[in-house]
Amino acid sequence: MYREEPVATIRGAVRWASVSRGDGAVRVLPDGCLDLLWSSRAGLLVAGPDRNAHLSVSVPGERWVGLRLPPGSGPAVFGVPADELRDQRVPLADLWGPSAADLADHIAAADPPPASAGGNPAAPALGGWPAPSIAAALEEVALGRLRAAGGPDPIGARVAARLAAGATVAATAAEVGLGARALHRRSQLLFGYGPKTLARILRMRRALDLARAGAPLAEVAALAGYADQAHLTREVKELAGVPPTRLLPTDA
């Protein structure tokens, strides 16, 4: 029970929502992004950039609404370097103080908890876009803070785009006009880790997209720049915690 769609007001951002069935941990793969989250149980949170898959456990019927910011944009919104949030889920109040409480009050007033059909806490579904007022509130506050910060560091989008396309770290550094050490420092601030780690994560996601589109894993490995299928499997298992076959849809 998950849905996502692009955000019109913030280029590259995605809003998403889910309702938990409570049937085990959900494996969230690393992506170099920071998320602004709202949970019907936990309230407002910030998800920092993960180096490895994060196992998210929710109670049955727990609603989640999130705003996934594009790589490199999170620090401008949250006001802290990405590496300070790496591999963490942090209450928004720890970063924003009273501003987080104001946002929580706004969400509570605009979107009261829905009544559960027949007493079933898992009744809310995702037939249409759920909780539009919550999504709108998250987008509005993120956009306001992004504008107040003068926008994201433009280096972030350029670095992420080049690495996502398969460029080497050295070529990316040369293209954006930074030395190797300067690129590493800037990447830590913007993405939460260095460019080599970001490149590995983005290559894994590119490979999984190809595999989900139907390409055989041996072909995926070649297209995504792995030495061979065994290399692909090792990399995915290290970053995601499971081999790529576990992350692909199975036939009914």
XYZ file of C-alpha atoms in Angstrom:
252
model
C 0.000 0.000 0.000
C 2.391 2.627 -1.327
C 2.123 5.458 -3.806
C 4.442 8.220 -4.998
C 4.402 11.035 -7.530
C 6.586 14.015 -8.514
C 6.283 17.352 -6.755
C 5.604 20.271 -9.104
C 7.002 22.986 -6.851
C 10.419 21.451 -6.031
C 12.327 20.101 -8.996
C 13.304 16.476 -8.536
C 11.346 16.011 -5.292
C 8.830 13.207 -4.808
C 5.912 12.975 -2.444
C 4.917 9.531 -1.260
C 2.442 7.898 1.080
C 1.833 4.473 2.510
C -0.375 2.611 4.935
C 1.278 -0.194 6.858
C -0.215 -3.670 6.920
C 2.059 -4.496 9.824
C 3.370 -7.597 8.092
C 7.075 -7.151 8.756
C 9.908 -4.740 8.118
C 10.007 -2.790 4.855
C 13.432 -2.595 3.221
C 14.197 1.020 2.217
C 17.146 1.200 -0.165
C 19.747 3.975 0.037
C 19.344 6.748 -2.540
C 21.433 9.749 -1.459
C 18.295 11.663 -0.448
C 16.882 13.174 2.727
C 13.164 12.869 3.504
C 10.755 14.968 5.528
C 8.331 12.455 7.053
C 5.029 12.439 8.890
C 3.797 9.335 10.679
C 0.392 8.968 12.293
C 2.203 7.304 15.223
C 5.618 9.013 15.412
C 4.832 12.508 14.131
C 7.340 14.551 12.139
C 10.735 13.028 11.391
C 13.749 13.536 9.159
C 15.240 10.513 7.404
C 18.926 11.045 6.800
C 20.864 9.570 3.884
C 21.453 5.844 4.365
C 24.621 4.004 3.405
C 22.825 0.648 3.519
C 19.227 -0.502 3.445
C 17.092 0.713 6.349
C 14.525 -1.720 7.741
C 11.413 0.268 8.624
C 8.933 -1.330 11.025
C 5.433 0.118 11.410
C 2.307 -0.880 13.322
C -0.786 -2.055 11.378
C -2.690 0.892 9.942
C 0.116 3.385 10.520
C -0.018 6.109 7.880
C 3.096 7.675 6.424
C 3.391 10.737 4.203
C 6.811 11.808 3.000
C 8.614 14.374 0.905
C 11.771 12.942 -0.664
C 14.116 15.767 -1.555
C 16.462 15.348 -4.531
C 20.101 14.509 -3.751
C 21.948 17.565 -2.482
C 18.842 19.603 -1.552
C 18.200 18.347 1.973
C 20.795 20.456 3.803
C 19.269 23.696 2.472
C 15.857 22.632 3.799
C 16.860 21.169 7.160
C 19.688 23.569 7.940
C 22.319 20.959 8.808
C 24.960 19.106 6.763
C 23.743 15.784 5.414
C 26.511 13.818 7.110
C 25.159 14.854 10.523
C 21.968 12.930 9.688
C 23.576 9.934 8.001
C 21.902 6.594 8.840
C 19.505 8.288 11.269
C 15.806 8.971 11.760
C 15.584 12.189 13.783
C 12.548 14.016 15.242
C 12.087 17.227 13.273
C 11.833 19.125 16.569
C 15.493 18.316 17.243
C 16.412 20.397 14.194
C 13.717 23.064 13.995
C 12.501 23.471 17.573
C 9.248 25.496 17.800
C 8.898 25.608 13.998
C 8.405 21.848 14.000
C 5.662 22.175 16.622
C 3.928 24.800 14.477
C 4.001 22.457 11.487
C 2.673 19.577 13.595
C -0.202 21.745 14.837
C -0.983 22.821 11.269
C -1.104 19.209 10.094
C -3.270 18.137 13.035
C -5.778 20.903 12.336
C -5.873 20.342 8.580
C -5.996 16.550 8.565
C -7.681 14.904 11.572
C -7.249 11.120 11.830
C -9.698 9.256 9.575
C -12.303 6.985 11.073
C -11.398 3.337 10.570
C -14.003 1.261 8.762
C -15.426 -1.435 11.002
C -12.824 -0.737 13.647
C -10.061 -1.989 11.366
C -6.971 0.188 11.876
C -5.656 -0.808 8.456
C -8.748 0.451 6.654
C -7.267 3.664 5.101
C -6.261 2.869 1.533
C -4.422 4.532 -1.320
C -7.057 4.596 -4.029
C -6.593 8.325 -4.611
C -3.833 10.598 -3.365
C -4.056 10.228 0.429
C -3.771 12.989 2.992
C -3.398 15.833 0.476
C -3.330 18.428 3.251
C -0.375 16.706 4.925
C 1.559 16.437 1.673
C 0.789 20.084 0.888
C 1.981 21.185 4.330
C 5.272 19.314 3.993
C 5.851 20.730 0.508
C 4.974 24.280 1.544
C 7.366 24.367 4.494
C 10.170 22.712 2.527
C 9.768 25.142 -0.365
C 9.756 28.118 1.993
C 12.950 27.039 3.709
C 14.575 26.216 0.381
C 13.817 29.721 -0.905
C 14.995 31.316 2.356
C 18.312 29.481 1.955
C 18.707 30.819 -1.572
C 18.039 27.422 -3.123
C 20.111 24.256 -2.983
C 23.818 24.206 -3.706
C 23.868 23.849 -7.532
C 26.909 21.586 -7.318
C 24.728 18.897 -5.736
C 22.434 18.410 -8.700
C 25.348 18.429 -11.156
C 27.360 15.878 -9.211
C 24.383 13.582 -8.657
C 23.351 13.758 -12.317
C 26.829 12.919 -13.606
C 27.322 10.036 -11.188
C 23.816 8.707 -11.882
C 24.691 8.669 -15.583
C 27.741 6.526 -14.874
C 30.525 9.129 -14.950
C 33.611 8.405 -12.885
C 34.352 10.396 -9.754
C 37.444 11.895 -11.399
C 35.491 12.978 -14.486
C 32.727 14.403 -12.318
C 35.197 16.408 -10.233
C 36.780 17.831 -13.381
C 33.409 18.736 -14.882
C 32.214 20.650 -11.811
C 35.597 22.319 -11.333
C 36.575 20.802 -8.000
C 39.617 18.877 -6.898
C 39.209 15.382 -5.490
C 39.405 16.494 -1.848
C 37.072 19.443 -2.372
C 34.524 17.216 -4.089
C 34.704 14.739 -1.224
C 34.118 17.483 1.366
C 31.241 18.995 -0.586
C 29.673 15.580 -1.126
C 29.804 14.812 2.592
C 27.913 18.032 3.279
C 25.360 17.600 0.488
C 24.780 13.838 0.311
C 26.030 12.502 3.629
C 28.920 10.526 2.140
C 31.687 10.841 -0.394
C 31.214 10.682 -4.167
C 32.423 7.080 -4.422
C 29.729 5.879 -2.052
C 27.101 7.981 -3.815
C 28.218 6.577 -7.175
C 27.869 2.998 -5.873
C 24.374 3.716 -4.562
C 23.204 5.412 -7.758
C 24.694 2.626 -9.895
C 22.812 0.041 -7.841
C 19.553 1.907 -8.321
C 20.218 2.234 -12.049
C 20.877 -1.509 -12.245
C 17.702 -2.373 -10.348
C 15.654 -0.133 -12.638
C 17.045 -2.020 -15.647
C 16.334 -5.375 -14.025
C 12.776 -4.383 -13.093
C 12.242 -3.371 -16.718
C 13.001 -6.960 -17.710
C 16.703 -6.995 -18.609
C 18.575 -10.189 -17.594
C 21.033 -9.658 -14.756
C 24.072 -10.424 -16.913
C 22.974 -7.694 -19.333
C 22.171 -5.366 -16.437
C 25.691 -5.804 -15.075
C 27.234 -4.814 -18.395
C 24.920 -1.861 -18.967
C 25.369 -0.475 -15.450
C 29.158 -0.755 -15.477
C 29.796 -3.778 -13.260
C 32.607 -6.167 -14.094
C 30.167 -9.080 -14.349
C 26.976 -10.447 -12.806
C 28.835 -11.694 -9.732
C 30.140 -8.167 -9.120
C 26.604 -6.801 -9.435
C 25.310 -9.343 -6.938
C 28.051 -8.572 -4.405
C 27.492 -4.819 -4.629
C 23.713 -5.047 -4.301
C 23.984 -7.466 -1.385
C 26.418 -5.150 0.413
C 24.276 -2.039 -0.052
C 20.791 -3.551 0.118
C 21.430 -6.488 2.425
C 19.977 -9.023 -0.021
C 20.894 -10.181 -3.558
C 19.224 -8.439 -6.512
C 16.832 -11.337 -7.144
C 15.179 -10.584 -3.784
C 14.431 -7.020 -4.915
C 12.766 -7.904 -8.203
C 9.058 -8.622 -8.737
C 8.114 -12.283 -8.832
C 5.618 -13.841 -11.200
C 2.237 -14.556 -9.684
